[in-house]
Amino acid sequence: MAISKIKSGKFAGLYRVRIQPKDKLTGKVISVKSQVTKTKNYQDAQKLELDMWADFHGQQLVAETKLDKPLADEFQHYIDECQELGKWADSTAYDWQYTAKLVKHYFGRQKIRDIRETDINKFAHNYVRDHKTKVAKHSTVDRQLQNLRCYFGKMERYGLKINPVPKGALSEFFRRSDMTRPDEKYIFSDDEIYQIRHQIYHDLNNKPFNTWGSRLGILIALDTGMRPQEVQALRWNEFYDEEGFRVFEIHDSWNERTHELNMTLKDRMQGDTRRTLPLSEETIRFLHEYHHKQSEYLERKKIRNQNNFILLTLSDLARCTAGYPVAQRSMNDMLKSITKQLKIDSHGLGITMYTCRHTVASKLGNNPQMSYPWAASRLGHTLEMFMRTYVHPDKDKNKSMLELVVSSQTH
């Protein structure tokens, strides 16, 4: 019954009111939480039942109205709302704004409820064709499909029955022959790391100190595997002595797009800190020397290092005065220049500061004595992400692994 009298318990004598609306398409009962009257008057129970039906129909009307609006308008409204509420980092908001731009272009005034899986499929293929982009995991088209799936998932609360973007949309929409492997990452060999380090040592001993920034950033990245944004945000007061080793205890990263600190590490809450892998003695020595030279230079120029940055730009007076650290592009260009000078062949694969991160992670992941959870924590990742994304076969292990296989075959 819709209205029943409660016979026992603390609500004895009152009425419990239930309504059981049915879905127009499926015929299934829609779950609505029951309510209890405040009085023992049956007429109050009847009034409560009418109010519950009115609330339900009002909510249904709002939901149906939402789904009848153009996808482009509502998608943009959702993004603007998330940004106003500060839900996203700038990089995430930038990515979603790009998706919104594509939605306006490819879907026009099409309503949310009218979007079908075939429409999303056509969008994906048209985007790949128009932008001549590749189809691969973590590619641009993959990110757009993920954003759309997330958005349509949120529309289910407004009565959307089926998400038009299936899980694993890339494999659903594209043939395997259409897809390319994700970008292979180049990993420096031990010998190449040695060459890069010693070339930088030579440069630091022979070049003006105001050109040291990018080179020191590379040394730090080769030691710690830190993200370039984290390297940029390093401060002089973040050195930490741990078990006789020098590490950094970091809590921030630099946003190259906004020229501001993010006030947090990637995927961490504000105030969270992380200790890094240890620094080599040579890196520490050059950093101490650089600190002394940097302090003298800033005092002479009457410039205040307001964020106490280690890698404050000294080669560009305007950036230095503004308090900007060495640009990520400068570090990337310096690393490419050094590898070119050393004739390091990357076999057509790109070399950036992230090459240092992947290299450090792969060396750790290929060390059987390493605690992988510890290594993942020091790099600021979950164990799963560390093993799946950052650990690659180490070519320095090729000979020993081949010998191991042959040895096992002969016994």
CSV table of C-alpha atoms in Angstrom, one decimal:
chain,number,residue,atom,x,y,z
A,1,MET,CA,0.0,0.0,0.0
A,2,ALA,CA,1.1,3.6,-0.7
A,3,ILE,CA,0.1,4.7,2.9
A,4,SER,CA,0.6,2.3,5.8
A,5,LYS,CA,0.2,2.9,9.6
A,6,ILE,CA,3.3,2.2,11.6
A,7,LYS,CA,2.4,-0.2,14.5
A,8,SER,CA,5.6,-0.4,16.5
A,9,GLY,CA,8.9,1.4,17.2
A,10,LYS,CA,9.5,5.1,17.8
A,11,PHE,CA,7.2,6.1,14.9
A,12,ALA,CA,4.3,3.9,16.1
A,13,GLY,CA,0.9,5.6,15.2
A,14,LEU,CA,2.4,7.7,12.4
A,15,TYR,CA,2.0,6.9,8.7
A,16,ARG,CA,4.7,5.7,6.2
A,17,VAL,CA,4.1,7.0,2.7
A,18,ARG,CA,5.5,5.4,-0.4
A,19,ILE,CA,5.2,6.2,-4.1
A,20,GLN,CA,6.3,3.8,-6.9
A,21,PRO,CA,6.6,5.6,-10.2
A,22,LYS,CA,7.6,3.6,-13.3
A,23,ASP,CA,10.0,4.3,-16.0
A,24,LYS,CA,8.2,5.2,-19.2
A,25,LEU,CA,10.6,3.2,-21.4
A,26,THR,CA,11.4,0.1,-19.4
A,27,GLY,CA,8.3,-0.2,-17.2
A,28,LYS,CA,10.6,-0.8,-14.2
A,29,VAL,CA,9.8,0.8,-10.8
A,30,ILE,CA,11.9,3.9,-10.0
A,31,SER,CA,13.1,3.8,-6.4
A,32,VAL,CA,12.0,6.7,-4.3
A,33,LYS,CA,12.7,6.9,-0.6
A,34,SER,CA,9.7,6.5,1.7
A,35,GLN,CA,8.7,9.3,4.1
A,36,VAL,CA,7.0,9.3,7.5
A,37,THR,CA,4.3,11.8,8.5
A,38,LYS,CA,4.8,14.2,11.4
A,39,THR,CA,1.3,13.6,12.8
A,40,LYS,CA,-1.2,10.7,13.3
A,41,ASN,CA,-3.7,12.3,10.9
A,42,TYR,CA,-4.5,10.2,7.9
A,43,GLN,CA,-5.3,13.4,5.8
A,44,ASP,CA,-1.7,14.6,6.4
A,45,ALA,CA,-0.5,11.3,5.0
A,46,GLN,CA,-2.6,11.8,1.9
A,47,LYS,CA,-1.2,15.3,1.5
A,48,LEU,CA,2.4,14.0,1.9
A,49,GLU,CA,1.7,11.5,-0.9
A,50,LEU,CA,0.5,14.2,-3.2
A,51,ASP,CA,3.6,16.3,-2.4
A,52,MET,CA,5.9,13.4,-3.1
A,53,TRP,CA,4.3,12.9,-6.5
A,54,ALA,CA,4.6,16.6,-7.3
A,55,ASP,CA,8.3,16.6,-6.3
A,56,PHE,CA,8.9,13.5,-8.4
A,57,HIS,CA,7.2,14.9,-11.5
A,58,GLY,CA,9.0,18.3,-11.0
A,59,GLN,CA,12.4,16.5,-10.9
A,60,GLN,CA,11.5,14.5,-14.0
A,61,LEU,CA,10.5,17.7,-15.8
A,62,VAL,CA,13.9,19.2,-14.9
A,63,ALA,CA,15.7,16.1,-16.1
A,64,GLU,CA,13.8,15.9,-19.4
A,65,THR,CA,14.4,19.6,-20.0
A,66,LYS,CA,18.1,19.1,-19.4
A,67,LEU,CA,18.3,16.3,-21.9
A,68,ASP,CA,16.4,18.4,-24.5
A,69,LYS,CA,19.0,21.1,-24.5
A,70,PRO,CA,21.9,21.3,-27.1
A,71,LEU,CA,24.9,19.2,-26.1
A,72,ALA,CA,27.3,22.1,-27.0
A,73,ASP,CA,25.6,24.5,-24.6
A,74,GLU,CA,25.2,22.2,-21.7
A,75,PHE,CA,28.8,20.8,-22.1
A,76,GLN,CA,30.2,24.3,-22.0
A,77,HIS,CA,28.0,25.2,-19.0
A,78,TYR,CA,29.3,22.1,-17.1
A,79,ILE,CA,32.9,23.1,-17.8
A,80,ASP,CA,32.4,26.7,-16.7
A,81,GLU,CA,30.7,25.5,-13.5
A,82,CYS,CA,33.6,23.2,-12.7
A,83,GLN,CA,36.1,26.0,-13.3
A,84,GLU,CA,34.1,28.4,-11.1
A,85,LEU,CA,34.0,25.9,-8.3
A,86,GLY,CA,37.8,25.3,-8.7
A,87,LYS,CA,37.4,21.6,-9.3
A,88,TRP,CA,40.1,21.3,-11.9
A,89,ALA,CA,43.7,22.2,-12.3
A,90,ASP,CA,44.5,24.6,-15.2
A,91,SER,CA,45.8,21.8,-17.4
A,92,THR,CA,42.6,19.8,-16.9
A,93,ALA,CA,40.4,22.8,-17.6
A,94,TYR,CA,42.4,23.6,-20.8
A,95,ASP,CA,41.9,20.0,-22.0
A,96,TRP,CA,38.1,20.1,-21.4
A,97,GLN,CA,37.8,23.5,-23.1
A,98,TYR,CA,39.3,22.0,-26.2
A,99,THR,CA,36.8,19.2,-26.0
A,100,ALA,CA,34.0,21.9,-25.8
A,101,LYS,CA,35.4,23.6,-28.9
A,102,LEU,CA,35.2,20.3,-30.8
A,103,VAL,CA,31.7,19.5,-29.5
A,104,LYS,CA,30.4,22.9,-30.9
A,105,HIS,CA,32.1,22.2,-34.2
A,106,TYR,CA,31.1,18.6,-34.7
A,107,PHE,CA,27.7,18.3,-33.0
A,108,GLY,CA,26.2,21.7,-33.7
A,109,ARG,CA,22.8,22.1,-32.0
A,110,GLN,CA,22.2,18.4,-31.5
A,111,LYS,CA,20.3,17.7,-28.3
A,112,ILE,CA,21.8,15.6,-25.5
A,113,ARG,CA,19.1,12.9,-25.7
A,114,ASP,CA,19.5,12.6,-29.5
A,115,ILE,CA,23.2,11.7,-29.3
A,116,ARG,CA,23.8,8.0,-30.2
A,117,GLU,CA,26.9,5.8,-30.2
A,118,THR,CA,27.0,6.1,-34.0
A,119,ASP,CA,27.3,9.9,-33.6
A,120,ILE,CA,30.2,9.6,-31.3
A,121,ASN,CA,31.8,7.1,-33.6
A,122,LYS,CA,31.5,9.5,-36.6
A,123,PHE,CA,32.9,12.3,-34.5
A,124,ALA,CA,36.0,10.2,-33.6
A,125,HIS,CA,36.6,9.2,-37.2
A,126,ASN,CA,36.0,12.8,-38.5
A,127,TYR,CA,38.4,14.2,-35.9
A,128,VAL,CA,41.2,11.8,-36.8
A,129,ARG,CA,40.7,12.5,-40.5
A,130,ASP,CA,40.5,16.3,-40.2
A,131,HIS,CA,43.4,16.6,-37.8
A,132,LYS,CA,45.5,13.9,-39.4
A,133,THR,CA,46.2,12.5,-35.9
A,134,LYS,CA,47.0,9.0,-34.8
A,135,VAL,CA,44.7,6.6,-33.0
A,136,ALA,CA,46.4,5.4,-29.9
A,137,LYS,CA,46.0,5.1,-26.1
A,138,HIS,CA,46.5,8.5,-24.4
A,139,SER,CA,46.3,10.2,-27.8
A,140,THR,CA,44.3,13.4,-28.3
A,141,VAL,CA,41.2,11.6,-29.7
A,142,ASP,CA,41.4,9.2,-26.8
A,143,ARG,CA,41.3,12.0,-24.3
A,144,GLN,CA,38.3,13.6,-26.0
A,145,LEU,CA,36.3,10.4,-25.9
A,146,GLN,CA,37.2,10.0,-22.2
A,147,ASN,CA,35.9,13.5,-21.5
A,148,LEU,CA,32.7,12.9,-23.4
A,149,ARG,CA,32.1,9.5,-21.6
A,150,CYS,CA,32.6,11.2,-18.2
A,151,TYR,CA,30.1,14.0,-19.1
A,152,PHE,CA,27.4,11.6,-20.4
A,153,GLY,CA,27.9,9.5,-17.3
A,154,LYS,CA,26.9,12.6,-15.3
A,155,MET,CA,23.8,12.9,-17.4
A,156,GLU,CA,22.5,9.6,-16.1
A,157,ARG,CA,21.2,11.4,-13.0
A,158,TYR,CA,18.9,13.4,-15.4
A,159,GLY,CA,17.4,10.3,-16.9
A,160,LEU,CA,19.9,9.4,-19.7
A,161,LYS,CA,19.5,5.7,-20.1
A,162,ILE,CA,22.6,4.7,-22.2
A,163,ASN,CA,26.0,6.4,-22.3
A,164,PRO,CA,26.7,6.9,-26.0
A,165,VAL,CA,30.4,6.6,-25.4
A,166,PRO,CA,31.2,3.0,-24.6
A,167,LYS,CA,34.0,1.9,-22.3
A,168,GLY,CA,37.2,1.4,-24.3
A,169,ALA,CA,35.8,3.5,-27.1
A,170,LEU,CA,38.9,3.4,-29.2
A,171,SER,CA,38.8,-0.4,-29.7
A,172,GLU,CA,35.1,-0.2,-30.3
A,173,PHE,CA,35.3,2.5,-33.0
A,174,PHE,CA,38.5,1.7,-34.8
A,175,ARG,CA,40.0,-1.4,-36.4
A,176,ARG,CA,43.2,-2.7,-34.9
A,177,SER,CA,44.9,-1.9,-38.2
A,178,ASP,CA,43.8,1.8,-37.8
A,179,MET,CA,45.6,2.1,-34.5
A,180,THR,CA,49.2,2.8,-33.7
A,181,ARG,CA,51.2,1.9,-30.7
A,182,PRO,CA,51.6,4.5,-28.0
A,183,ASP,CA,54.8,6.5,-28.4
A,184,GLU,CA,57.8,4.4,-27.4
A,185,LYS,CA,60.0,6.1,-24.9
A,186,TYR,CA,63.7,6.4,-25.4
A,187,ILE,CA,65.7,5.3,-22.4
A,188,PHE,CA,69.3,6.4,-21.8
A,189,SER,CA,71.8,3.7,-21.3
A,190,ASP,CA,74.2,3.8,-18.4
A,191,ASP,CA,77.0,4.9,-20.8
A,192,GLU,CA,74.9,7.7,-22.2
A,193,ILE,CA,74.0,8.9,-18.7
A,194,TYR,CA,77.7,9.0,-17.9
A,195,GLN,CA,78.5,10.9,-21.1
A,196,ILE,CA,75.7,13.5,-20.4
A,197,ARG,CA,76.7,14.0,-16.8
A,198,HIS,CA,80.4,14.6,-17.7
A,199,GLN,CA,79.5,16.9,-20.5
A,200,ILE,CA,77.5,19.0,-18.1
A,201,TYR,CA,80.3,18.9,-15.5
A,202,HIS,CA,82.6,20.2,-18.2
A,203,ASP,CA,80.2,22.9,-19.2
A,204,LEU,CA,79.6,24.0,-15.6
A,205,ASN,CA,83.3,24.3,-15.0
A,206,ASN,CA,83.8,26.4,-18.2
A,207,LYS,CA,80.7,28.5,-18.8
A,208,PRO,CA,79.3,31.6,-17.0
A,209,PHE,CA,77.2,30.6,-14.0
A,210,ASN,CA,74.2,32.5,-15.3
A,211,THR,CA,73.8,29.8,-18.0
A,212,TRP,CA,73.9,26.9,-15.5
A,213,GLY,CA,70.2,26.7,-14.7
A,214,SER,CA,69.1,24.3,-17.5
A,215,ARG,CA,72.1,22.1,-17.0
A,216,LEU,CA,71.6,21.8,-13.3
A,217,GLY,CA,67.9,21.0,-13.9
A,218,ILE,CA,69.1,18.0,-16.1
A,219,LEU,CA,71.5,16.8,-13.5
A,220,ILE,CA,68.7,16.9,-10.9
A,221,ALA,CA,66.3,15.0,-13.2
A,222,LEU,CA,68.9,12.3,-13.9
A,223,ASP,CA,69.4,11.8,-10.2
A,224,THR,CA,65.8,12.0,-9.0
A,225,GLY,CA,63.5,11.3,-12.0
A,226,MET,CA,61.4,14.3,-10.9
A,227,ARG,CA,58.8,15.8,-13.3
A,228,PRO,CA,60.2,18.9,-15.0
A,229,GLN,CA,57.4,21.0,-13.4
A,230,GLU,CA,58.7,19.8,-10.0
A,231,VAL,CA,62.3,20.6,-10.9
A,232,GLN,CA,61.3,24.1,-11.8
A,233,ALA,CA,59.6,24.7,-8.5
A,234,LEU,CA,62.5,23.5,-6.3
A,235,ARG,CA,63.5,25.8,-3.5
A,236,TRP,CA,66.8,26.2,-1.6
A,237,ASN,CA,65.1,25.3,1.7
A,238,GLU,CA,63.8,21.9,0.4
A,239,PHE,CA,67.1,20.0,0.9
A,240,TYR,CA,66.6,17.2,3.4
A,241,ASP,CA,69.1,14.9,5.1
A,242,GLU,CA,67.9,11.3,5.2
A,243,GLU,CA,69.9,8.4,6.4
A,244,GLY,CA,73.1,10.1,5.4
A,245,PHE,CA,71.8,11.1,1.9
A,246,ARG,CA,70.6,14.4,0.5
A,247,VAL,CA,67.1,14.4,-1.0
A,248,PHE,CA,64.5,17.0,-1.6
A,249,GLU,CA,61.3,17.2,0.3
A,250,ILE,CA,59.0,18.9,-2.2
A,251,HIS,CA,55.4,20.2,-2.1
A,252,ASP,CA,54.8,22.2,-5.2
A,253,SER,CA,55.2,22.4,-9.0
A,254,TRP,CA,55.4,25.2,-11.6
A,255,ASN,CA,52.6,25.9,-14.2
A,256,GLU,CA,54.3,27.0,-17.4
A,257,ARG,CA,51.0,28.2,-18.9
A,258,THR,CA,50.0,30.6,-16.1
A,259,HIS,CA,53.5,31.3,-14.9
A,260,GLU,CA,52.4,30.5,-11.4
A,261,LEU,CA,53.0,27.8,-8.8
A,262,ASN,CA,50.3,25.2,-8.7
A,263,MET,CA,50.4,25.2,-4.9
A,264,THR,CA,50.4,21.4,-5.0
A,265,LEU,CA,52.1,18.3,-6.4
A,266,LYS,CA,50.3,16.4,-9.2
A,267,ASP,CA,47.3,14.5,-8.0
A,268,ARG,CA,48.1,15.5,-4.4
A,269,MET,CA,46.2,17.6,-1.9
A,270,GLN,CA,47.6,21.0,-0.9
A,271,GLY,CA,50.2,20.6,1.9
A,272,ASP,CA,51.1,17.0,0.9
A,273,THR,CA,54.9,16.5,0.6
A,274,ARG,CA,57.1,13.9,-1.1
A,275,ARG,CA,60.7,13.0,-0.7
A,276,THR,CA,62.7,12.4,-3.8
A,277,LEU,CA,65.4,10.0,-4.7
A,278,PRO,CA,68.9,11.0,-3.5
A,279,LEU,CA,71.2,13.5,-5.2
A,280,SER,CA,74.7,12.6,-6.3
A,281,GLU,CA,77.7,14.2,-4.6
A,282,GLU,CA,78.7,16.0,-7.8
A,283,THR,CA,75.2,17.5,-8.2
A,284,ILE,CA,75.2,18.6,-4.6
A,285,ARG,CA,78.6,20.2,-5.0
A,286,PHE,CA,77.6,22.2,-8.1
A,287,LEU,CA,74.3,23.3,-6.4
A,288,HIS,CA,76.2,24.7,-3.4
A,289,GLU,CA,78.5,26.6,-5.7
A,290,TYR,CA,75.6,27.8,-7.7
A,291,HIS,CA,73.7,29.0,-4.6
A,292,HIS,CA,76.6,31.2,-3.6
A,293,LYS,CA,77.0,32.7,-7.1
A,294,GLN,CA,73.3,33.2,-7.5
A,295,SER,CA,73.0,35.0,-4.1
A,296,GLU,CA,75.8,37.4,-5.0
A,297,TYR,CA,74.3,38.0,-8.4
A,298,LEU,CA,70.8,38.8,-7.1
A,299,GLU,CA,72.3,41.1,-4.4
A,300,ARG,CA,74.3,42.9,-7.0
A,301,LYS,CA,71.3,43.4,-9.3
A,302,LYS,CA,69.0,44.2,-6.3
A,303,ILE,CA,66.6,41.4,-7.3
A,304,ARG,CA,64.6,39.5,-4.7
A,305,ASN,CA,64.2,35.7,-5.2
A,306,GLN,CA,60.7,35.8,-3.8
A,307,ASN,CA,60.0,32.1,-4.1
A,308,ASN,CA,63.6,31.1,-3.1
A,309,PHE,CA,63.8,29.1,-6.4
A,310,ILE,CA,66.9,27.1,-7.1
A,311,LEU,CA,66.6,27.4,-10.8
A,312,LEU,CA,65.5,31.1,-11.0
A,313,THR,CA,66.2,32.3,-14.5
A,314,LEU,CA,69.5,34.3,-14.5
A,315,SER,CA,70.1,34.4,-18.2
A,316,ASP,CA,67.0,36.6,-18.9
A,317,LEU,CA,66.8,39.7,-16.6
A,318,ALA,CA,63.1,40.2,-17.3
A,319,ARG,CA,62.2,36.6,-16.3
A,320,CYS,CA,64.5,36.8,-13.4
A,321,THR,CA,62.9,40.0,-12.1
A,322,ALA,CA,59.5,38.5,-12.6
A,323,GLY,CA,60.6,35.5,-10.4
A,324,TYR,CA,60.2,32.9,-13.1
A,325,PRO,CA,62.3,29.7,-13.0
A,326,VAL,CA,64.1,28.2,-16.0
A,327,ALA,CA,61.6,27.4,-18.7
A,328,GLN,CA,60.8,23.7,-19.4
A,329,ARG,CA,61.5,24.4,-23.1
A,330,SER,CA,65.0,25.7,-22.2
A,331,MET,CA,65.8,22.5,-20.3
A,332,ASN,CA,64.4,20.3,-23.2
A,333,ASP,CA,66.4,22.3,-25.7
A,334,MET,CA,69.6,22.0,-23.6
A,335,LEU,CA,69.2,18.2,-23.2
A,336,LYS,CA,68.6,17.8,-27.0
A,337,SER,CA,71.7,20.0,-27.7
A,338,ILE,CA,73.9,17.9,-25.4
A,339,THR,CA,72.7,14.6,-26.8
A,340,LYS,CA,73.3,15.9,-30.3
A,341,GLN,CA,76.8,17.1,-29.3
A,342,LEU,CA,77.5,13.6,-27.9
A,343,LYS,CA,76.0,11.9,-31.0
A,344,ILE,CA,73.5,9.9,-28.9
A,345,ASP,CA,71.2,8.2,-31.4
A,346,SER,CA,67.6,8.0,-30.1
A,347,HIS,CA,66.5,6.1,-33.1
A,348,GLY,CA,64.0,8.7,-34.1
A,349,LEU,CA,62.4,8.9,-30.6
A,350,GLY,CA,61.9,12.3,-28.9
A,351,ILE,CA,64.2,13.4,-26.1
A,352,THR,CA,62.8,15.7,-23.4
A,353,MET,CA,63.1,16.1,-19.7
A,354,TYR,CA,60.6,13.3,-19.4
A,355,THR,CA,63.2,11.0,-21.0
A,356,CYS,CA,65.2,11.4,-17.7
A,357,ARG,CA,62.1,10.5,-15.7
A,358,HIS,CA,61.4,7.4,-17.8
A,359,THR,CA,65.1,6.4,-17.6
A,360,VAL,CA,65.3,6.7,-13.8
A,361,ALA,CA,62.1,4.7,-13.4
A,362,SER,CA,63.2,2.0,-15.8
A,363,LYS,CA,66.6,1.6,-14.0
A,364,LEU,CA,64.7,1.2,-10.7
A,365,GLY,CA,62.1,-1.1,-12.2
A,366,ASN,CA,64.8,-3.4,-13.7
A,367,ASN,CA,66.7,-3.7,-10.4
A,368,PRO,CA,65.5,-7.0,-8.7
A,369,GLN,CA,66.7,-5.7,-5.3
A,370,MET,CA,64.6,-2.5,-5.5
A,371,SER,CA,61.4,-2.1,-3.5
A,372,TYR,CA,59.0,-1.1,-6.2
A,373,PRO,CA,56.4,0.5,-3.9
A,374,TRP,CA,59.2,2.6,-2.4
A,375,ALA,CA,60.5,3.6,-5.8
A,376,ALA,CA,56.9,4.5,-7.0
A,377,SER,CA,56.4,6.6,-3.9
A,378,ARG,CA,59.6,8.6,-4.5
A,379,LEU,CA,58.6,9.3,-8.1
A,380,GLY,CA,55.1,10.4,-7.0
A,381,HIS,CA,53.1,7.6,-8.5
A,382,THR,CA,51.0,4.6,-7.6
A,383,LEU,CA,52.8,1.2,-8.0
A,384,GLU,CA,50.4,0.3,-10.9
A,385,MET,CA,51.2,3.6,-12.8
A,386,PHE,CA,54.9,3.2,-12.1
A,387,MET,CA,55.1,-0.3,-13.6
A,388,ARG,CA,52.7,0.3,-16.5
A,389,THR,CA,53.8,3.7,-17.7
A,390,TYR,CA,57.3,4.5,-16.6
A,391,VAL,CA,59.1,1.1,-16.5
A,392,HIS,CA,60.5,0.0,-19.8
A,393,PRO,CA,63.0,-2.8,-20.8
A,394,ASP,CA,66.5,-1.7,-19.9
A,395,LYS,CA,68.9,-2.3,-22.8
A,396,ASP,CA,71.8,-2.5,-20.4
A,397,LYS,CA,70.3,-5.8,-19.2
A,398,ASN,CA,70.2,-7.3,-22.7
A,399,LYS,CA,73.5,-9.1,-22.5
A,400,SER,CA,73.1,-10.5,-19.0
A,401,MET,CA,69.5,-11.6,-19.7
A,402,LEU,CA,70.5,-13.4,-22.9
A,403,GLU,CA,73.3,-15.1,-21.1
A,404,LEU,CA,70.9,-16.1,-18.4
A,405,VAL,CA,68.5,-17.7,-20.9
A,406,VAL,CA,71.3,-19.6,-22.7
A,407,SER,CA,72.7,-20.8,-19.4
A,408,SER,CA,69.3,-22.2,-18.4
A,409,GLN,CA,69.0,-23.9,-21.8
A,410,THR,CA,72.3,-25.8,-21.3
A,411,HIS,CA,71.4,-27.2,-17.9
